[in-house]
Coordinates of C-alpha atoms in Angstrom, one line a residue:
D1 CA 0.0 0.0 0.0
K2 CA 2.8 2.4 0.9
A3 CA 4.5 1.7 -2.4
R4 CA 1.2 2.4 -4.2
E5 CA 0.7 5.7 -2.3
A6 CA 4.3 6.8 -3.1
R7 CA 3.7 5.9 -6.8
L8 CA 0.4 8.0 -6.9
R9 CA 2.2 10.9 -5.2
W10 CA 5.0 10.7 -7.7
L11 CA 2.5 10.5 -10.6
G12 CA 0.7 13.6 -9.3
V13 CA 4.0 15.5 -9.0
A14 CA 5.0 14.4 -12.5
A15 CA 1.6 15.5 -13.8
C16 CA 2.1 18.9 -12.3
R17 CA 5.6 19.2 -13.7
Q18 CA 4.4 18.0 -17.1
Y19 CA 1.5 20.5 -17.3
S20 CA 3.2 23.5 -15.7
S21 CA 4.9 25.9 -18.1
S22 CA 7.0 28.9 -17.4
S23 CA 3.9 31.1 -17.1
G24 CA 2.6 29.0 -14.2
Y25 CA -0.5 27.9 -16.1
P26 CA -1.2 24.3 -17.2
N27 CA -0.8 24.0 -21.0
V28 CA -3.6 21.5 -21.5
S29 CA -7.3 21.8 -21.5
L30 CA -9.0 21.1 -18.2
S31 CA -11.3 18.6 -19.9
S32 CA -8.3 16.1 -20.4
P33 CA -8.2 13.5 -17.6
L34 CA -5.0 13.9 -15.4
P35 CA -2.9 10.7 -15.1
G36 CA -3.0 9.0 -11.7
I37 CA -6.3 10.5 -10.6
P38 CA -9.1 8.0 -10.1
K39 CA -12.1 8.2 -12.4
P40 CA -14.9 10.3 -10.8
L41 CA -18.3 8.7 -9.9
F42 CA -21.2 11.0 -10.4
A43 CA -24.6 10.6 -8.6
S44 CA -27.3 9.8 -11.1
V45 CA -31.0 10.1 -10.6
D46 CA -33.5 7.9 -12.4
G47 CA -35.8 10.0 -14.6
Q48 CA -39.0 9.0 -12.6
E49 CA -37.5 8.9 -9.1
K50 CA -36.6 12.6 -9.3
H51 CA -40.3 13.8 -9.5
E52 CA -42.3 11.0 -8.1
T53 CA -44.2 11.3 -4.8
R54 CA -44.3 7.9 -3.1
I55 CA -47.3 6.9 -1.0
T56 CA -47.6 3.9 1.5
T57 CA -50.7 3.1 3.6
L58 CA -50.0 1.5 6.9
E59 CA -52.2 -1.2 8.5
N60 CA -54.1 1.3 10.6
G61 CA -55.1 3.4 7.6
L62 CA -52.4 6.2 8.1
R63 CA -51.0 7.3 4.8
V64 CA -47.2 8.1 4.5
A65 CA -46.3 10.3 1.5
S66 CA -42.8 11.5 0.7
Q67 CA -41.0 13.5 -2.0
N68 CA -37.2 13.3 -2.1
K69 CA -35.4 16.6 -2.5
F70 CA -31.6 17.2 -2.4
G71 CA -30.4 19.0 0.8
Q72 CA -29.4 18.6 4.4
F73 CA -32.8 19.6 5.8
C74 CA -36.2 18.0 5.6
T75 CA -39.8 19.1 6.4
V76 CA -41.9 16.5 8.0
G77 CA -45.4 16.8 9.4
I78 CA -48.8 15.3 10.1
L79 CA -51.9 16.7 8.3
V80 CA -55.3 15.9 9.8
N81 CA -58.6 16.1 8.0
S82 CA -60.0 18.3 10.7
G83 CA -60.8 22.1 10.8
S84 CA -63.5 24.6 11.6
R85 CA -65.9 23.1 9.0
H86 CA -66.3 20.0 11.3
E87 CA -67.5 21.9 14.3
A88 CA -71.3 21.8 13.6
K89 CA -72.0 19.7 16.6
Y90 CA -69.5 21.4 18.9
P91 CA -69.0 25.0 20.1
S92 CA -67.1 26.8 17.3
G93 CA -63.4 27.5 18.0
I94 CA -62.0 24.1 18.8
A95 CA -59.7 24.1 15.8
H96 CA -58.5 27.6 16.8
F97 CA -57.7 26.3 20.3
L98 CA -55.9 23.2 19.0
E99 CA -53.7 25.3 16.8
K100 CA -52.6 27.5 19.7
L101 CA -52.2 24.4 22.0
A102 CA -50.0 22.5 19.5
F103 CA -46.5 21.5 20.6
S104 CA -47.2 22.2 24.3
S105 CA -46.4 19.6 27.0
T106 CA -46.8 15.9 26.0
S107 CA -46.3 12.5 27.6
Q108 CA -42.6 12.7 26.9
Y109 CA -41.9 16.5 27.0
G110 CA -42.7 18.5 30.2
S111 CA -43.1 21.8 28.3
K112 CA -42.9 23.7 25.0
D113 CA -39.4 24.7 25.9
E114 CA -38.3 21.1 26.2
I115 CA -39.7 20.4 22.7
L116 CA -37.9 23.5 21.3
L117 CA -34.6 22.4 23.0
S118 CA -34.7 18.9 21.6
L119 CA -35.5 20.4 18.1
E120 CA -32.6 22.8 18.4
K121 CA -30.1 20.0 18.6
H122 CA -31.1 19.2 15.0
G123 CA -31.5 22.9 13.9
G124 CA -35.2 22.4 13.8
I125 CA -38.4 24.6 14.1
C126 CA -42.0 23.6 14.6
D127 CA -45.3 25.1 13.6
C128 CA -49.1 24.3 13.5
Q129 CA -51.6 25.9 11.2
T130 CA -55.3 25.2 10.9
S131 CA -57.6 26.1 8.0
R132 CA -61.3 25.5 7.5
D133 CA -60.7 21.8 6.5
T134 CA -57.1 20.8 7.5
T135 CA -54.9 21.0 10.6
M136 CA -51.2 20.8 9.9
Y137 CA -48.4 20.0 12.4
A138 CA -45.0 20.5 10.7
V139 CA -41.3 20.4 11.7
S140 CA -38.3 21.4 9.6
A141 CA -35.0 19.9 10.8
E142 CA -31.8 18.2 9.8
V143 CA -32.3 14.9 7.9
K144 CA -30.2 13.1 10.6
G145 CA -32.8 14.0 13.2
L146 CA -35.7 12.3 11.4
D147 CA -36.3 9.7 14.2
T148 CA -36.5 12.4 16.9
V149 CA -38.8 14.5 14.6
V150 CA -41.4 11.7 13.9
N151 CA -41.3 10.7 17.6
L152 CA -42.0 14.3 18.6
L153 CA -44.8 14.7 16.0
S154 CA -46.5 11.5 17.2
D155 CA -46.3 12.7 20.8
A156 CA -47.5 16.3 20.0
V157 CA -50.5 15.0 17.9
L158 CA -51.6 11.9 19.9
Q159 CA -50.3 12.5 23.5
P160 CA -50.8 16.2 24.4
R161 CA -51.3 16.8 28.1
L162 CA -53.7 19.8 27.6
L163 CA -53.0 21.1 31.2
D164 CA -55.4 23.6 32.8
E165 CA -52.7 26.3 32.8
E166 CA -52.0 25.7 29.1
I167 CA -55.7 26.0 28.2
E168 CA -55.9 29.2 30.3
M169 CA -52.9 30.6 28.4
T170 CA -54.6 29.7 25.1
R171 CA -57.8 31.5 26.2
M172 CA -55.7 34.7 26.6
T173 CA -54.0 34.2 23.2
V174 CA -57.4 33.7 21.5
R175 CA -58.9 36.8 23.1
F176 CA -55.9 38.8 22.0
E177 CA -56.2 37.5 18.4
L178 CA -59.9 38.4 18.3
E179 CA -59.1 41.9 19.5
D180 CA -56.3 42.2 16.9
L181 CA -58.5 41.0 14.1
N182 CA -61.0 43.9 14.7
M183 CA -58.3 46.5 15.0
R184 CA -56.1 45.6 12.1
P185 CA -55.7 48.2 9.3
D186 CA -55.9 45.3 6.8
P187 CA -59.5 44.1 6.9
E188 CA -58.9 41.2 4.5
P189 CA -58.9 38.3 7.1
L190 CA -62.1 39.7 8.7
L191 CA -63.8 40.1 5.2
T192 CA -62.8 36.6 4.2
E193 CA -64.5 35.3 7.5
M194 CA -67.6 37.4 6.7
I195 CA -67.9 36.3 3.0
H196 CA -67.7 32.6 4.0
A197 CA -70.4 33.1 6.6
A198 CA -72.6 34.8 4.0
A199 CA -72.0 32.2 1.3
Y200 CA -72.4 29.1 3.4
R201 CA -74.8 30.4 6.1
G202 CA -74.4 28.2 9.2
N203 CA -72.9 25.2 7.6
T204 CA -69.4 23.6 6.9
V205 CA -67.0 26.2 5.5
G206 CA -69.3 29.0 6.6
L207 CA -68.7 28.2 10.3
P208 CA -66.3 30.6 12.1
R209 CA -62.6 29.9 11.6
Y210 CA -61.8 32.0 14.7
C211 CA -63.2 31.1 18.1
P212 CA -66.2 33.4 18.8
A213 CA -65.7 35.5 22.0
E214 CA -68.7 33.9 23.8
N215 CA -67.1 30.4 23.3
V216 CA -63.7 31.1 24.8
D217 CA -64.7 30.0 28.3
K218 CA -66.7 27.0 27.1
I219 CA -63.8 25.1 25.6
D220 CA -62.0 22.8 28.1
R221 CA -60.0 19.5 28.1
K222 CA -63.1 17.3 28.2
L223 CA -64.6 18.9 25.1
L224 CA -61.3 18.9 23.2
H225 CA -60.9 15.1 24.0
T226 CA -64.5 14.4 22.7
Y227 CA -63.6 16.2 19.5
L228 CA -60.2 14.6 19.1
R229 CA -61.7 11.1 19.7
S230 CA -63.7 11.5 16.5
Y231 CA -61.4 13.4 14.2
Y232 CA -57.8 12.5 15.1
C233 CA -57.9 8.9 13.9
P234 CA -55.2 7.4 11.6
E235 CA -57.4 7.1 8.5
R236 CA -57.9 10.9 8.6
M237 CA -54.2 11.6 8.8
V238 CA -51.2 11.8 6.4
L239 CA -47.6 11.8 7.5
A240 CA -45.8 13.8 4.8
G241 CA -42.1 14.4 4.3
V242 CA -39.9 16.3 1.8
G243 CA -36.2 15.8 1.6
I244 CA -36.1 12.3 3.0
E245 CA -35.9 8.7 1.7
H246 CA -39.4 7.1 1.6
E247 CA -38.3 3.8 3.3
Q248 CA -36.8 5.7 6.2
L249 CA -40.0 7.7 6.7
V250 CA -42.2 4.6 6.6
E251 CA -39.9 2.8 9.1
C252 CA -40.3 5.8 11.6
A253 CA -44.0 5.9 11.0
R254 CA -44.3 2.1 11.8
K255 CA -42.2 2.7 14.9
Y256 CA -44.0 5.7 16.4
L257 CA -47.5 5.9 14.7
L258 CA -48.6 2.3 14.2
N259 CA -49.7 0.9 17.6
V260 CA -50.0 4.1 19.6
K261 CA -53.0 4.5 21.9
P262 CA -53.9 8.2 22.0
V263 CA -54.3 10.0 25.3
W264 CA -58.1 10.4 24.7
G265 CA -58.7 6.6 24.3
T266 CA -60.2 4.7 21.4
S267 CA -61.2 6.6 18.3
T268 CA -64.9 7.0 17.4
P269 CA -64.6 7.8 13.6
E270 CA -68.3 7.0 13.2
K271 CA -69.2 10.3 14.8
V272 CA -67.5 12.4 12.1
D273 CA -69.6 15.1 10.5
R274 CA -69.7 14.3 6.7
S275 CA -71.9 17.2 5.7
V276 CA -71.5 18.6 2.2
A277 CA -71.1 22.3 1.9
Q278 CA -74.4 24.0 1.0
Y279 CA -73.9 27.3 -0.9
T280 CA -76.7 29.7 0.3
G281 CA -75.5 33.2 -0.8
G282 CA -76.6 36.2 1.2
I283 CA -75.2 39.3 2.8
I284 CA -73.3 40.1 6.0
K285 CA -72.9 43.7 7.0
M286 CA -70.7 45.2 9.8
E287 CA -71.2 48.9 10.4
K288 CA -67.9 50.1 11.8
D289 CA -66.2 53.5 12.3
M290 CA -63.0 53.1 10.2
S291 CA -61.9 56.7 10.5
D292 CA -59.3 56.0 13.1
V293 CA -57.9 52.7 11.9
S294 CA -54.5 54.0 11.2
L295 CA -53.5 57.3 12.8
G296 CA -50.0 58.8 12.8
P297 CA -48.0 60.9 10.3
T298 CA -49.5 59.2 7.2
P299 CA -53.0 58.0 8.2
I300 CA -54.9 55.7 5.9
P301 CA -58.0 57.5 4.7
E302 CA -61.4 56.2 5.9
L303 CA -62.5 53.4 3.6
T304 CA -65.5 51.1 3.1
H305 CA -64.6 47.6 2.2
I306 CA -66.9 45.3 0.0
M307 CA -66.4 41.7 -1.0
I308 CA -68.7 40.1 -3.6
G309 CA -68.4 36.4 -4.3
L310 CA -70.1 33.7 -6.4
E311 CA -69.9 29.9 -6.2
S312 CA -67.1 28.4 -8.2
C313 CA -66.3 24.7 -7.8
S314 CA -64.4 22.2 -5.7
F315 CA -60.7 21.5 -6.2
L316 CA -61.6 17.9 -7.2
E317 CA -63.5 19.0 -10.3
D318 CA -61.9 19.6 -13.8
D319 CA -63.2 23.2 -13.8
F320 CA -60.9 24.1 -10.9
I321 CA -58.1 24.8 -13.4
P322 CA -60.1 27.2 -15.6
F323 CA -61.3 29.0 -12.4
A324 CA -57.7 29.4 -11.3
V325 CA -56.8 30.9 -14.7
L326 CA -59.8 33.2 -14.4
N327 CA -58.7 34.4 -11.0
M328 CA -55.2 35.1 -12.3
M329 CA -56.7 37.0 -15.3
M330 CA -58.7 39.2 -12.9
G331 CA -55.7 39.7 -10.6
G332 CA -55.7 43.1 -9.1
G333 CA -54.1 44.5 -6.0
G334 CA -53.8 47.8 -4.1
S335 CA -53.4 51.2 -5.7
F336 CA -49.9 51.5 -4.2
S337 CA -48.4 48.4 -5.8
A338 CA -45.2 49.1 -7.7
G339 CA -43.5 47.1 -10.4
G340 CA -43.7 46.0 -14.0
P341 CA -45.7 43.4 -15.9
G342 CA -44.8 40.6 -13.6
K343 CA -46.6 42.3 -10.7
G344 CA -50.0 41.9 -12.4
M345 CA -50.3 45.4 -13.8
F346 CA -51.9 44.0 -16.9
T347 CA -54.7 42.1 -15.1
R348 CA -58.3 43.2 -15.6
L349 CA -58.8 44.7 -12.2
Y350 CA -55.8 47.0 -12.8
L351 CA -56.6 47.9 -16.4
N352 CA -60.4 48.3 -16.1
V353 CA -60.7 49.4 -12.4
L354 CA -57.7 50.8 -10.6
N355 CA -56.2 52.6 -13.7
R356 CA -59.6 54.2 -14.6
H357 CA -61.0 55.0 -11.2
H358 CA -58.4 56.9 -9.2
W359 CA -60.6 57.0 -6.1
M360 CA -60.5 53.2 -5.7
Y361 CA -57.9 52.1 -3.3
N362 CA -58.1 48.3 -3.8
A363 CA -59.6 45.7 -6.2
T364 CA -58.3 42.2 -5.8
S365 CA -59.7 38.8 -6.9
Y366 CA -59.5 35.8 -4.6
H367 CA -60.4 32.1 -5.2
H368 CA -61.1 29.8 -2.2
S369 CA -61.6 26.2 -3.0
Y370 CA -62.6 23.2 -0.9
E371 CA -63.4 19.5 -1.5
D372 CA -67.1 20.1 -2.2
S373 CA -67.5 23.8 -3.2
G374 CA -65.6 27.0 -4.0
L375 CA -65.9 30.7 -3.9
L376 CA -64.5 33.3 -6.4
C377 CA -64.7 36.8 -4.9
I378 CA -63.5 40.4 -5.6
H379 CA -62.6 42.7 -2.7
A380 CA -62.8 46.4 -3.3
S381 CA -62.2 49.5 -1.1
A382 CA -63.1 53.1 -1.6
D383 CA -64.3 56.3 0.2
P384 CA -67.7 55.7 1.9
R385 CA -69.4 58.3 -0.4
Q386 CA -68.6 56.2 -3.5
V387 CA -69.7 52.8 -2.3
R388 CA -72.6 52.5 -4.8
E389 CA -70.4 53.4 -7.7
M390 CA -67.7 50.9 -6.5
V391 CA -70.3 48.1 -6.2
E392 CA -71.5 48.7 -9.8
I393 CA -67.9 48.7 -11.1
I394 CA -67.4 45.2 -9.5
T395 CA -70.7 43.8 -10.7
R396 CA -69.8 45.0 -14.2
E397 CA -66.5 43.2 -14.0
F398 CA -68.3 40.0 -13.0
I399 CA -70.6 40.2 -16.0
Q400 CA -67.7 41.0 -18.4
M401 CA -66.0 37.8 -17.3
A402 CA -68.5 35.9 -19.4
G403 CA -67.4 37.7 -22.5
T404 CA -64.7 36.1 -24.7
A405 CA -61.2 36.5 -23.2
G406 CA -58.6 38.0 -25.4
E407 CA -55.9 35.6 -26.7
M408 CA -53.1 37.8 -25.2
E409 CA -54.6 38.2 -21.8
L410 CA -55.5 34.5 -21.5
E411 CA -51.9 33.5 -22.5
R412 CA -50.5 36.0 -20.0
A413 CA -52.7 34.7 -17.2
K414 CA -51.8 31.0 -18.0
T415 CA -48.1 31.8 -18.0
Q416 CA -48.4 33.8 -14.8
L417 CA -50.2 31.0 -13.1
K418 CA -47.6 28.4 -14.2
S419 CA -44.7 30.6 -13.1
M420 CA -46.3 31.3 -9.7
L421 CA -46.9 27.5 -9.3
M422 CA -43.3 26.6 -10.2
M423 CA -41.8 29.4 -8.2
N424 CA -43.8 28.5 -5.0
L425 CA -42.8 24.9 -5.4
E426 CA -39.1 25.8 -5.2
S427 CA -39.5 26.0 -1.4
R428 CA -39.5 22.9 0.7
P429 CA -42.3 23.8 3.1
V430 CA -44.6 24.6 0.1
I431 CA -43.8 21.2 -1.5
F432 CA -44.6 19.6 1.9
E433 CA -48.0 21.3 2.1
D434 CA -48.8 20.5 -1.5
V435 CA -47.9 16.8 -1.0
G436 CA -49.8 16.5 2.3
R437 CA -53.0 18.3 1.2
Q438 CA -53.2 16.5 -2.2
V439 CA -52.7 13.1 -0.6
L440 CA -55.1 13.9 2.3
A441 CA -57.8 15.0 -0.2
T442 CA -57.4 12.6 -3.1
G443 CA -55.0 9.8 -2.0
K444 CA -52.5 10.7 -4.8
R445 CA -50.5 13.7 -6.0
K446 CA -50.7 15.6 -9.3
L447 CA -47.1 16.6 -10.2
P448 CA -46.3 20.2 -11.2
H449 CA -45.7 19.3 -14.9
E450 CA -49.1 17.6 -15.0
L451 CA -50.7 20.8 -13.6
C452 CA -48.8 23.0 -16.1
Q453 CA -50.2 20.8 -18.9
L454 CA -53.7 21.2 -17.6
I455 CA -53.2 25.0 -17.4
S456 CA -51.9 25.1 -20.9
N457 CA -55.0 23.3 -22.1
V458 CA -57.4 25.9 -20.9
T459 CA -59.2 27.8 -23.7
A460 CA -61.3 31.0 -23.9
S461 CA -64.4 28.9 -24.2
D462 CA -63.6 27.1 -20.9
I463 CA -63.4 30.5 -19.2
K464 CA -66.7 31.5 -20.8
R465 CA -68.4 28.2 -19.8
V466 CA -67.3 28.3 -16.1
T467 CA -68.2 32.0 -15.7
T468 CA -71.7 31.5 -17.2
K469 CA -72.2 28.7 -14.7
M470 CA -70.9 30.8 -11.8
L471 CA -73.1 33.8 -12.7
R472 CA -76.2 31.6 -12.2
S473 CA -75.5 31.4 -8.4
K474 CA -76.8 33.8 -5.8
P475 CA -74.1 36.4 -4.8
A476 CA -72.5 36.4 -1.4
V477 CA -71.7 39.9 -0.1
A478 CA -69.6 41.1 2.9
A479 CA -69.5 44.8 3.7
L480 CA -67.5 46.6 6.4
G481 CA -67.3 50.2 7.4
D482 CA -69.7 53.2 6.8
L483 CA -72.5 51.5 4.8
T484 CA -74.9 54.5 4.2
E485 CA -74.4 54.3 0.4
L486 CA -74.5 50.5 0.1
P487 CA -77.0 49.3 -2.4
S488 CA -79.5 46.7 -1.2
Y489 CA -78.8 42.9 -1.6
E490 CA -81.7 42.7 -4.1
H491 CA -80.1 45.4 -6.3
I492 CA -76.7 43.7 -6.3
Q493 CA -78.4 40.4 -7.3
A494 CA -80.3 42.2 -10.0
A495 CA -77.1 43.8 -11.3
L496 CA -75.4 40.4 -11.5
S497 CA -78.4 39.0 -13.4
S498 CA -78.5 41.8 -15.9
K499 CA -76.7 42.0 -19.3
D500 CA -74.4 44.9 -18.4
G501 CA -74.0 44.5 -14.6
R502 CA -75.5 47.9 -13.9
L503 CA -77.4 48.5 -10.6
P504 CA -81.1 49.4 -11.0
R505 CA -81.6 53.2 -11.2
M506 CA -82.7 55.0 -8.0
Y507 CA -84.7 58.2 -8.1
R508 CA -84.4 60.4 -5.1
L509 CA -86.6 63.3 -4.5
F510 CA -84.2 65.0 -2.2
R511 CA -80.4 64.8 -2.7

C-alpha cells in the first residue's frame, strides 16, 4: 500500500511538472483527464425517481407520503382532515384552540421549551396551522434527526397533556387574536371570514374559523378530548415528508405511529360530520367606524370595504383549473403596488378598475376552493361616499368575465399562473404542504408538470363556460365600514343577473 501511495504521489507531482509551463499555467485543456487520478463517480437520478411522490398506507389506515429533495434539511409533518368546518355539533373555536395548544407539553416532554430544545439539537423549528378543512403540524430539521422528529410529531398530535394552565394561556391568546382581528388596518382576514359566513350560512366552511368570544370559556380539556376522539384517527391523517428517503419515513411511521394509543382513548370515527357544503349566498354587514384605523404621520383614509363572491367549484373538479386561470386573469391589488408586468399590472382589475377610477384604493380577486365547493370573490375598497359606484364597477367586472377572453390576456394569465406555481414549489415547506394536502384529499398527488399541462389546455371557451355557470349562483356579499351608500342585496343580485352589470336606477326626490 505504501508503495502504491508513493507511486500515486510521484505521478501527481510528475503530472504537475508536465503541465506547468514557465507562465505557471497548465498548458492542456481542463477537460483532459489527469494521469494517476481515479475516475470520478457521479450521482445519477433515475428519470422518474426525481419527481415521483411515493405513498404507502399503513395497516391502521395512516398514509405516508414523501418526495425526495436534495439537501441537508427536511420538512416532515402530520396533516389531519379536521378544521372549523367539522364543528357543527360542537361550540365553534375548537380548531383555533388546538392550533394554539400545539407543541405544548406531551407525555414525553414537560413543556414547550423542552420540545424546542430537543429540536434545536437538529437545527429544527415547529409550527401548527389550521384552515377550514385541515390541521397541519410541521417540523423542519436536519435529515439526521428524522427519528426524533417523527417521535415528537406522534407525541404532539396523539399525546398532548392539555393542562389547565395551558388552556388558560390559550384563552388569553385567542382573546388577543380576536381583538387584533378587529383593530387591524388590513381588513382582509375579517372580510374573508364574513364572506364565508354569508356564502355558506351556518354550515361547513361557513362556520367561524376563529373562536367566537362567547365560546372562549366553554372550551375545556373534556370537550377537546371528545372532538379529538372522532377526528384524530389514523385514517384521517397523512404523514408527509420532503427531503427524505421514503423507506426511512415509513420505518419511523411504523415505529411511532402504528400501535400508539392516543391519550383520549379509542377513536370513534363513526361520529365524524360528513356534511357537504351547502352554498346559500346572502349578505353580512358590519357597520364600523373606520376613521381612526391608522393614525399617525400618514394616516390611511377612511375606507369602506366590500367583497362580492359567487360559487365556483371544488378543487376535485376539472373546472378548478379554468377558475384558477380566471382568478389570475382578474388579478388586481392595491393602488400602491409598484413594479412592472410581472406584478399583475396587466390584469383586468388593474386595467379596467384601478387605472380608470383613481378613487378606488383596492380591487383584488380571490379564489377559495374546498373539497365540495368553492368561492370566487372580488374585494374592493373606496371612500364611503362612493360605495354605490364601486359596487357597480365590481358587478360589471363579473358580467364581463362571461365575454370572450382576449388571446393575449389569456396566455398571459396562464403563463403567470404556471410561473407562480413553479416558483412557489421551489421552497421545501410549500412542497410539503402540497404533497400533504393532495394526498389527504385525493390519495394521490398531481405533479407540477401535469398541472402545467392542464393549465396550458385551458381555452377561452372554458373560461366563458365556467363564468356563465358561476353567474347563475346567488351572490355572497360582505360589507365593512360606513355603509350608508351600500345598495340593497336585491339590487346587487339584479345587477349580476343583468346584461351589463348595472345597478337598478334609483330616483331620489331630495339629494
